[in-house]
mmCIF file of C-alpha atoms in Angstrom:
data_model
loop_
_atom_site.group_PDB
_atom_site.id
_atom_site.type_symbol
_atom_site.label_atom_id
_atom_site.label_comp_id
_atom_site.label_asym_id
_atom_site.label_seq_id
_atom_site.Cartn_x
_atom_site.Cartn_y
_atom_site.Cartn_z
ATOM 1 C CA THR A 1 0.450 -36.160 3.825
ATOM 2 C CA ILE A 2 2.309 -39.413 3.224
ATOM 3 C CA LYS A 3 5.955 -39.105 2.283
ATOM 4 C CA SER A 4 8.647 -41.615 1.474
ATOM 5 C CA GLN A 5 11.835 -41.410 3.503
ATOM 6 C CA ARG A 6 15.174 -43.212 3.446
ATOM 7 C CA ASN A 7 16.958 -44.612 6.442
ATOM 8 C CA ILE A 8 20.430 -46.124 5.889
ATOM 9 C CA GLY A 9 19.683 -47.959 2.677
ATOM 10 C CA GLU A 10 16.121 -48.840 3.614
ATOM 11 C CA ARG A 11 13.029 -47.252 2.254
ATOM 12 C CA PHE A 12 9.889 -46.835 4.293
ATOM 13 C CA VAL A 13 6.713 -44.806 4.196
ATOM 14 C CA VAL A 14 5.983 -42.361 6.975
ATOM 15 C CA PHE A 15 2.838 -40.433 7.743
ATOM 16 C CA MET A 16 3.676 -36.789 8.419
ATOM 17 C CA ALA A 17 0.807 -34.560 9.473
ATOM 18 C CA GLY A 18 0.745 -31.446 7.348
ATOM 19 C CA ILE A 19 -1.203 -29.516 4.770
ATOM 20 C CA SER A 20 -2.087 -31.321 1.552
ATOM 21 C CA ASN A 21 -1.589 -29.859 -1.890
ATOM 22 C CA GLN A 22 -5.358 -29.779 -2.336
ATOM 23 C CA ALA A 23 -5.725 -27.704 0.852
ATOM 24 C CA LYS A 24 -2.980 -25.351 -0.313
ATOM 25 C CA THR A 25 -4.813 -24.801 -3.591
ATOM 26 C CA HIS A 26 -8.112 -24.221 -1.740
ATOM 27 C CA ILE A 27 -6.505 -21.594 0.514
ATOM 28 C CA LYS A 28 -4.815 -19.837 -2.404
ATOM 29 C CA ASN A 29 -8.135 -19.693 -4.292
ATOM 30 C CA ALA A 30 -9.889 -18.264 -1.224
ATOM 31 C CA LEU A 31 -7.166 -15.640 -0.855
ATOM 32 C CA ARG A 32 -7.382 -14.783 -4.528
ATOM 33 C CA ARG A 33 -11.198 -14.307 -4.273
ATOM 34 C CA ILE A 34 -10.836 -11.896 -1.356
ATOM 35 C CA LEU A 35 -7.700 -10.006 -2.301
ATOM 36 C CA VAL A 36 -8.422 -8.976 -5.880
ATOM 37 C CA THR A 37 -5.654 -6.547 -6.847
ATOM 38 C CA GLN A 38 -7.944 -4.596 -9.179
ATOM 39 C CA TRP A 39 -10.150 -3.508 -6.243
ATOM 40 C CA SER A 40 -8.216 -0.336 -5.624
ATOM 41 C CA ASN A 41 -11.183 1.388 -3.932
ATOM 42 C CA MET A 42 -11.073 -1.062 -0.966
ATOM 43 C CA THR A 43 -8.884 -0.227 2.019
ATOM 44 C CA LEU A 44 -6.241 -2.388 3.612
ATOM 45 C CA GLU A 45 -8.402 -2.421 6.767
ATOM 46 C CA TRP A 46 -11.301 -3.946 4.789
ATOM 47 C CA PHE A 47 -9.039 -6.699 3.512
ATOM 48 C CA ALA A 48 -7.728 -7.285 7.037
ATOM 49 C CA GLU A 49 -11.294 -7.639 8.340
ATOM 50 C CA GLN A 50 -12.057 -10.202 5.648
ATOM 51 C CA LEU A 51 -8.800 -12.150 5.876
ATOM 52 C CA ASN A 52 -7.935 -12.181 9.588
ATOM 53 C CA PRO A 53 -10.539 -14.729 10.732
ATOM 54 C CA LYS A 54 -9.710 -17.049 7.838
ATOM 55 C CA ILE A 55 -5.952 -16.768 8.306
ATOM 56 C CA ARG A 56 -6.291 -17.327 12.044
ATOM 57 C CA GLY A 57 -8.347 -20.471 11.439
ATOM 58 C CA TRP A 58 -5.983 -21.854 8.806
ATOM 59 C CA MET A 59 -2.960 -21.173 10.973
ATOM 60 C CA ASN A 60 -4.527 -22.836 14.011
ATOM 61 C CA TYR A 61 -5.562 -25.886 11.978
ATOM 62 C CA TYR A 62 -2.663 -26.462 9.548
ATOM 63 C CA THR A 63 0.340 -25.365 11.636
ATOM 64 C CA LYS A 64 -0.364 -27.548 14.648
ATOM 65 C CA TYR A 65 2.100 -30.246 13.525
ATOM 66 C CA SER A 66 4.042 -28.879 10.574
ATOM 67 C CA LYS A 67 4.531 -25.147 10.215
ATOM 68 C CA HIS A 68 7.002 -25.213 7.335
ATOM 69 C CA GLU A 69 4.431 -26.846 5.048
ATOM 70 C CA THR A 70 2.216 -23.737 5.181
ATOM 71 C CA TYR A 71 4.900 -21.115 4.604
ATOM 72 C CA GLN A 72 4.569 -21.143 0.811
ATOM 73 C CA VAL A 73 0.827 -20.487 1.062
ATOM 74 C CA PHE A 74 1.329 -17.451 3.257
ATOM 75 C CA TYR A 75 4.244 -16.270 1.150
ATOM 76 C CA TYR A 76 1.705 -16.238 -1.671
ATOM 77 C CA LEU A 77 -0.570 -14.084 0.504
ATOM 78 C CA ASN A 78 2.310 -11.664 1.032
ATOM 79 C CA THR A 79 2.814 -11.517 -2.746
ATOM 80 C CA LEU A 80 -0.888 -10.707 -3.282
ATOM 81 C CA ILE A 81 -0.764 -7.924 -0.681
ATOM 82 C CA ARG A 82 2.359 -6.419 -2.255
ATOM 83 C CA SER A 83 0.675 -6.564 -5.663
ATOM 84 C CA TRP A 84 -2.441 -4.845 -4.301
ATOM 85 C CA VAL A 85 -0.382 -2.074 -2.671
ATOM 86 C CA LYS A 86 1.574 -1.615 -5.907
ATOM 87 C CA ASN A 87 -1.667 -1.235 -7.899
ATOM 88 C CA LYS A 88 -3.212 1.097 -5.332
#
């Protein structure tokens, strides 16, 4: 991710390693495909078996340099889980 930063009246471009918006969208779509809230007959353990390897991989890859960039993606996961539990 390339971001513009200011430094005492100067403007310069800095490369900051982090998750791109395209990667965030890809992860959210993958989560949405697995954690469909209408599947009330599936157990939480089944979802955990499906999601754990993916989440572990994403966390290892995307949080190596910038953890705060990925928080909104996993907050979204938390929202999906709460929605599934509510519909259960």
